Short mmCIF file of C-alpha atoms in Angstrom, two decimals:
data_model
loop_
_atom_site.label_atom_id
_atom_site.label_comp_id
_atom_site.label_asym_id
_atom_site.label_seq_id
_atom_site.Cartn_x
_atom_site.Cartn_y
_atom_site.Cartn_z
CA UNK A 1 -8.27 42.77 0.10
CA UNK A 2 -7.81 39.25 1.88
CA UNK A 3 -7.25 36.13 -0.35
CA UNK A 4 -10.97 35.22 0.83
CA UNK A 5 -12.12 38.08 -1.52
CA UNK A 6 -10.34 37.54 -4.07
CA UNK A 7 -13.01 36.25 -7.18
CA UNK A 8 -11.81 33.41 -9.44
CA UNK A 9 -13.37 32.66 -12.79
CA UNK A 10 -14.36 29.17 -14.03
CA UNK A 11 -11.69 29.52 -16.49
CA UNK A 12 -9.30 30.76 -13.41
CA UNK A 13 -10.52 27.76 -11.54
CA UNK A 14 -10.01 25.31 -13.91
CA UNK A 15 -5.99 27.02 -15.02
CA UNK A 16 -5.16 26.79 -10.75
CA UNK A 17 -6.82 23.27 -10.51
CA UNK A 18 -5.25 22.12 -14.17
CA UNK A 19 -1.82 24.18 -12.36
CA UNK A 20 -1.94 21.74 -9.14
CA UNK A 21 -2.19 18.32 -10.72
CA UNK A 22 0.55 18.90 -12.99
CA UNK A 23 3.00 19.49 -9.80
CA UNK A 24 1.27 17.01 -7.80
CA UNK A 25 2.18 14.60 -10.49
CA UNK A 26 6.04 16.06 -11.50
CA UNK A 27 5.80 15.74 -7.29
CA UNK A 28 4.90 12.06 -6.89
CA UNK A 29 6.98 11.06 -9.90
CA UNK A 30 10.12 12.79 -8.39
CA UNK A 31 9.10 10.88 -4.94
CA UNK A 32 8.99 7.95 -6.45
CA UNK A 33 12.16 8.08 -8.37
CA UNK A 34 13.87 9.59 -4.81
CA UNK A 35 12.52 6.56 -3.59
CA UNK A 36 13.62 4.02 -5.34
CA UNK A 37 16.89 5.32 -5.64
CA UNK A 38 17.34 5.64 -1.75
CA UNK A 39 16.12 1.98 -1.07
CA UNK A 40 18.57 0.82 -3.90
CA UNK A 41 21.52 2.23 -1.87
CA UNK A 42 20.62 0.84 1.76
CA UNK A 43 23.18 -1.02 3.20
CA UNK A 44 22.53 -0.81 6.79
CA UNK A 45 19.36 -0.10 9.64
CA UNK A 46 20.31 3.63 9.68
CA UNK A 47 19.80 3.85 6.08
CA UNK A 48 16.35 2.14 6.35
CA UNK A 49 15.50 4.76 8.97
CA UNK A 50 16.99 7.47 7.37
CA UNK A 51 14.74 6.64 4.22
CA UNK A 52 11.47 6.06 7.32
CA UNK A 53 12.26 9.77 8.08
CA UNK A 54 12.49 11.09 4.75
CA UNK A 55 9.14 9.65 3.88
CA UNK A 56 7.71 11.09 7.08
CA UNK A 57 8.63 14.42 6.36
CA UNK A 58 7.65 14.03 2.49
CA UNK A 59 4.45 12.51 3.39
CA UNK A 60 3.83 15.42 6.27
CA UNK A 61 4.71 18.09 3.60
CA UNK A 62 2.78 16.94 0.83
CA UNK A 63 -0.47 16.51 2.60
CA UNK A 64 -0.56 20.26 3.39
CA UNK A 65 0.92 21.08 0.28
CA UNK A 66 -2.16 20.96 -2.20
CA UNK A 67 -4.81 22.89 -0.85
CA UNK A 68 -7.07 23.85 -3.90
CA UNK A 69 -9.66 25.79 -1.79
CA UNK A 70 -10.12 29.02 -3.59
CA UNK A 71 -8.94 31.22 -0.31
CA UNK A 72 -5.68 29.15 -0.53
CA UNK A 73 -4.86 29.41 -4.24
CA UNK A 74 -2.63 31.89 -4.38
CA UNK A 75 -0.49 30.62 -1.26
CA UNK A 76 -0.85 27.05 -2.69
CA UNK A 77 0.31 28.01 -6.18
CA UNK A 78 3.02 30.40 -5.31
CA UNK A 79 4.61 27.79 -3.08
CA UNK A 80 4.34 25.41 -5.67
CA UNK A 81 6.41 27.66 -7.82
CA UNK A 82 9.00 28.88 -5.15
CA UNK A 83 9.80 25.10 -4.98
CA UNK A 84 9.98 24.62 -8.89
CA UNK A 85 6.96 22.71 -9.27
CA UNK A 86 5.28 24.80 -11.47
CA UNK A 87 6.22 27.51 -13.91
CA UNK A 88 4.68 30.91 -13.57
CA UNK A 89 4.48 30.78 -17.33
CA UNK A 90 1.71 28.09 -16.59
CA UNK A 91 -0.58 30.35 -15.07
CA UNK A 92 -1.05 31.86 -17.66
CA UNK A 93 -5.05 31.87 -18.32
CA UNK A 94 -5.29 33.38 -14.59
CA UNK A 95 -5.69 37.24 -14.79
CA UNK A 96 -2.84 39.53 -14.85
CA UNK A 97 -2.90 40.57 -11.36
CA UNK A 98 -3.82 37.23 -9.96
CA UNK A 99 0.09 36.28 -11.83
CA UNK A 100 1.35 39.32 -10.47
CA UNK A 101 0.40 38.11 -6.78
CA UNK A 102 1.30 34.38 -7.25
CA UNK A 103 5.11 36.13 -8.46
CA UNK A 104 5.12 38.70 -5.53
CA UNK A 105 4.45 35.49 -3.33
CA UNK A 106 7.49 33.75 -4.59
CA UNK A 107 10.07 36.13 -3.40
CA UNK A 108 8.24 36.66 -0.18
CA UNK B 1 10.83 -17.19 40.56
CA UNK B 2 10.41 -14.45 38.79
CA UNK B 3 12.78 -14.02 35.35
CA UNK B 4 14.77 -10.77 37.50
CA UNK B 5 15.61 -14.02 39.88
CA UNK B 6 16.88 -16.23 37.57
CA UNK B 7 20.61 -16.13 36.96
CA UNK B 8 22.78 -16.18 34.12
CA UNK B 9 26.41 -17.25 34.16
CA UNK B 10 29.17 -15.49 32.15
CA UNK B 11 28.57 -18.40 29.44
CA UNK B 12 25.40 -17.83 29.22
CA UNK B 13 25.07 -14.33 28.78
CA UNK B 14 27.73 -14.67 26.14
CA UNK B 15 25.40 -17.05 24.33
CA UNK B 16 22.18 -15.18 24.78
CA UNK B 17 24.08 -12.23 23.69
CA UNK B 18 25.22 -13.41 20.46
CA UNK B 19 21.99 -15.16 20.05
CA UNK B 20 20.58 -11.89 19.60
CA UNK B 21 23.39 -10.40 17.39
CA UNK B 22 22.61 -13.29 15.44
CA UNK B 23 18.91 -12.76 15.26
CA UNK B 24 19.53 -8.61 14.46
CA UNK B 25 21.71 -9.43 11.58
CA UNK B 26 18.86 -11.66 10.23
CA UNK B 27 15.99 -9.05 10.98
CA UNK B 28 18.39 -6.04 9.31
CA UNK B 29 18.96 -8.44 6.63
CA UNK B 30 15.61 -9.44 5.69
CA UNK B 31 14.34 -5.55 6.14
CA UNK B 32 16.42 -4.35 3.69
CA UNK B 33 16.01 -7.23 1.12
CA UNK B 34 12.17 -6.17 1.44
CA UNK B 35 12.29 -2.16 1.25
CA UNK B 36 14.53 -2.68 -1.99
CA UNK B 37 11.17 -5.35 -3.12
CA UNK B 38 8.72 -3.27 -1.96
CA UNK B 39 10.95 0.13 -3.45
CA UNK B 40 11.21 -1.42 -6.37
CA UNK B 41 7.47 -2.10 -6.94
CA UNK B 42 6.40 1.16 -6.44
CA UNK B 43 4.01 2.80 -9.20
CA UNK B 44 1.86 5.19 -6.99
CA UNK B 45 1.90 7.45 -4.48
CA UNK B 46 -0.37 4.82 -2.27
CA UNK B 47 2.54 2.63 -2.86
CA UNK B 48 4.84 4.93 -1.11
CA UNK B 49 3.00 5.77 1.79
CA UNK B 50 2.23 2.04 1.81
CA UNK B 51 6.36 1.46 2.53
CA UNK B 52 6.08 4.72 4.87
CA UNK B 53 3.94 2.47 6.98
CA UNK B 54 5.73 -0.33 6.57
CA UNK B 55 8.83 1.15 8.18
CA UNK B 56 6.89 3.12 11.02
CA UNK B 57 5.78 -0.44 11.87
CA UNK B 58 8.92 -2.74 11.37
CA UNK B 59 10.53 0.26 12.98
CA UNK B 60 8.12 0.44 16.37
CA UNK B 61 8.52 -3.12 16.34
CA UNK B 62 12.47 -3.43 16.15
CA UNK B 63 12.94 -1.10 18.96
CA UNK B 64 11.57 -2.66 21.55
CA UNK B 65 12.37 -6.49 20.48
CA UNK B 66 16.09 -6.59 21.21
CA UNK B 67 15.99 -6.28 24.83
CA UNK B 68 19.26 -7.42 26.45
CA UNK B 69 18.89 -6.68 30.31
CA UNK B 70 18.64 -10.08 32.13
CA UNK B 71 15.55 -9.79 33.60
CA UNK B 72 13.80 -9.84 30.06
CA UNK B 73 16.12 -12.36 28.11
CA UNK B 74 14.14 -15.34 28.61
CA UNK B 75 10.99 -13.26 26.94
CA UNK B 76 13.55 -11.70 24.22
CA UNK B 77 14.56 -15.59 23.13
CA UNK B 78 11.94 -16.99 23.08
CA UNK B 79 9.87 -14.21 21.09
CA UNK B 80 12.89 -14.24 18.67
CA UNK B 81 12.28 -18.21 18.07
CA UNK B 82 8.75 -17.48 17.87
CA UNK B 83 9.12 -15.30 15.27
CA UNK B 84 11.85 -17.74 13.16
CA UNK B 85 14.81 -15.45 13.71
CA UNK B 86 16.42 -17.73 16.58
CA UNK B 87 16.64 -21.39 16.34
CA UNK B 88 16.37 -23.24 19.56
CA UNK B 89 19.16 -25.18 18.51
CA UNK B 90 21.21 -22.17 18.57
CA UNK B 91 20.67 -21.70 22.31
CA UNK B 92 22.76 -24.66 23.48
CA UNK B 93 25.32 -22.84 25.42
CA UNK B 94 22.41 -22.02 28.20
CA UNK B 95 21.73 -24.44 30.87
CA UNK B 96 18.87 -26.84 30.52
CA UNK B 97 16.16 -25.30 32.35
CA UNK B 98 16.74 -21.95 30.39
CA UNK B 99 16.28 -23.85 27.23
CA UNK B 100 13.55 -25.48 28.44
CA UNK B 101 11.92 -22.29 29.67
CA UNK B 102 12.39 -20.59 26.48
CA UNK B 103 10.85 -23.28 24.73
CA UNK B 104 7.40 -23.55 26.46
CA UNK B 105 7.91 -19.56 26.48
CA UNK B 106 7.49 -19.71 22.25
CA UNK B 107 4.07 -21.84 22.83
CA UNK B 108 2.23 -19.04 24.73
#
């Protein structure tokens, strides 16, 4: 079975989509705080460019990073968790073997 | 003449040299003062992608603008003074014509 046949419930939908804001968020606020730490401790040009490239490869990551479309979900969330952004103990309205798959993911 | 014709003496590449050091150490100066402002602003993720842009700009910009080869000084001064970084003043060491060719250079 390929993750485009997987079926998702409303209720499924709305756990995954509830699941993905609340990293996005925990994401953007640890950005943020990253952020303002780094520029606090710039003393020099390679420091400002050093903080240029680690907001180029944040801002590279995180637009591929959140891909809700329902033939992405599982990648999406299991990523999500591998990386600590979301507890698999969150998921916990999806169905058992949806969990199962997002948790097989994570080791893979 | 062209500006590759136009010859410096010792002296005066010593001043247009530290003429730019001078400038750089203003630029670096004011860059950082603004990425801690800006950092410290931050509230959103729009904000930070907002200083990602920023840099990729300030940083495009910076690279080319220090040029020290002789054949582009004249057009490295006097783009400096245009932009406030250089003061004409500061030029004195060059010979009168150089000055002088700078200075119409910042009205273009």
């Amino acid at each position: 079975m390929t993750q485009a046949e997987i079926e998702w419930s409303n209720t499924e939908k709305r756990v995954a989509q509830d699941a993905l804001k609340k990293a996005y968020e925990r994401e953007v606020e640890s950005l943020i705080r990253r952020v303002r730490e780094n520029a606090s401790k710039i003393s020099d040009l390679e420091n400002v460019w050093q903080l240029h490239d680690f907001l180029s490869a944040r801002r590279h990551d995180i637009d591929g990073k959140y891909d809700g479309r329902e033939a992405f979900l599982m990648f999406t969330l299991s990523g999500l968790v591998k990386e600590g952004l979301l507890q698999l103990s969150e998921l916990e309205g999806l169905a058992a073997d949806k969990r199962a798959k997002v948790s097989l993911l994570t080791r893979m």
